[in-house]
Amino acid sequence: MPRLGAGRPKSRPDRVLADKAYTSRANRAYLRRRGIKATIPSKTDQDAARRRKGSAGGRPPAFDPVIYRQRHAVECGINRLKRHRAVATRYDKLAVRYEATVHITTINEWLHSLRDRP
């Protein structure tokens, strides 16, 4: 990411969006140490364990469902592209050709979405 002013380029994201697989204490501590906000839903068993501990269980980690919905929308879009075999398996060896395949697939999906409208 380029920096607007003088100095080194920015080397860390402002926020990390992840699914429940990455909700471990170690992952959250690493992000907190680096000053990166996390939008990761917590697992139900971890929530239950924290509630069982009462006040010693601590505060639940912050979670913004609106931001998480945006991540879900992007992931669904990528999965729509992966329905096409050439994108999912990456047959093309050159990055330029793979990028062209993704562009063609995106245009194809867009045209199909226009056709399905009432």
Steps between C-alpha positions, in 0.01 A plus 500: 500500500657829401536771762373850426788688666869436540623189678481126472201339329225370723565134574195393701124513447262709708261210556497122454179320402503126565267211571458304822803281431731792589342604830775356721648700785843490333369649175313776680802580719727523195262742328460706817880524541532638148211743545274328244126489560336160462152408380486131582186330635562296811413131526194402701697261724749776583212736582345237727832440679545873555146533641557201732796681653281797584680829555837320483421401141562851379324713247399348166713611205361782288315390188335718234237302304466771233868480407484119513208504253720687253762226532233240439384680185855505360548133581173409325615694193828311491313171535282597202817544295632164618197326351692526174757223480779707346488748789466238773782275382725765347603314189678805358868521581543870426346753736391716204293217355350414837404864549337500155307186598376671816393805296310287249334304782402823674344637182320170446358507857395863454320418174322207666389725787355748248312222325347374825355840596121545463 
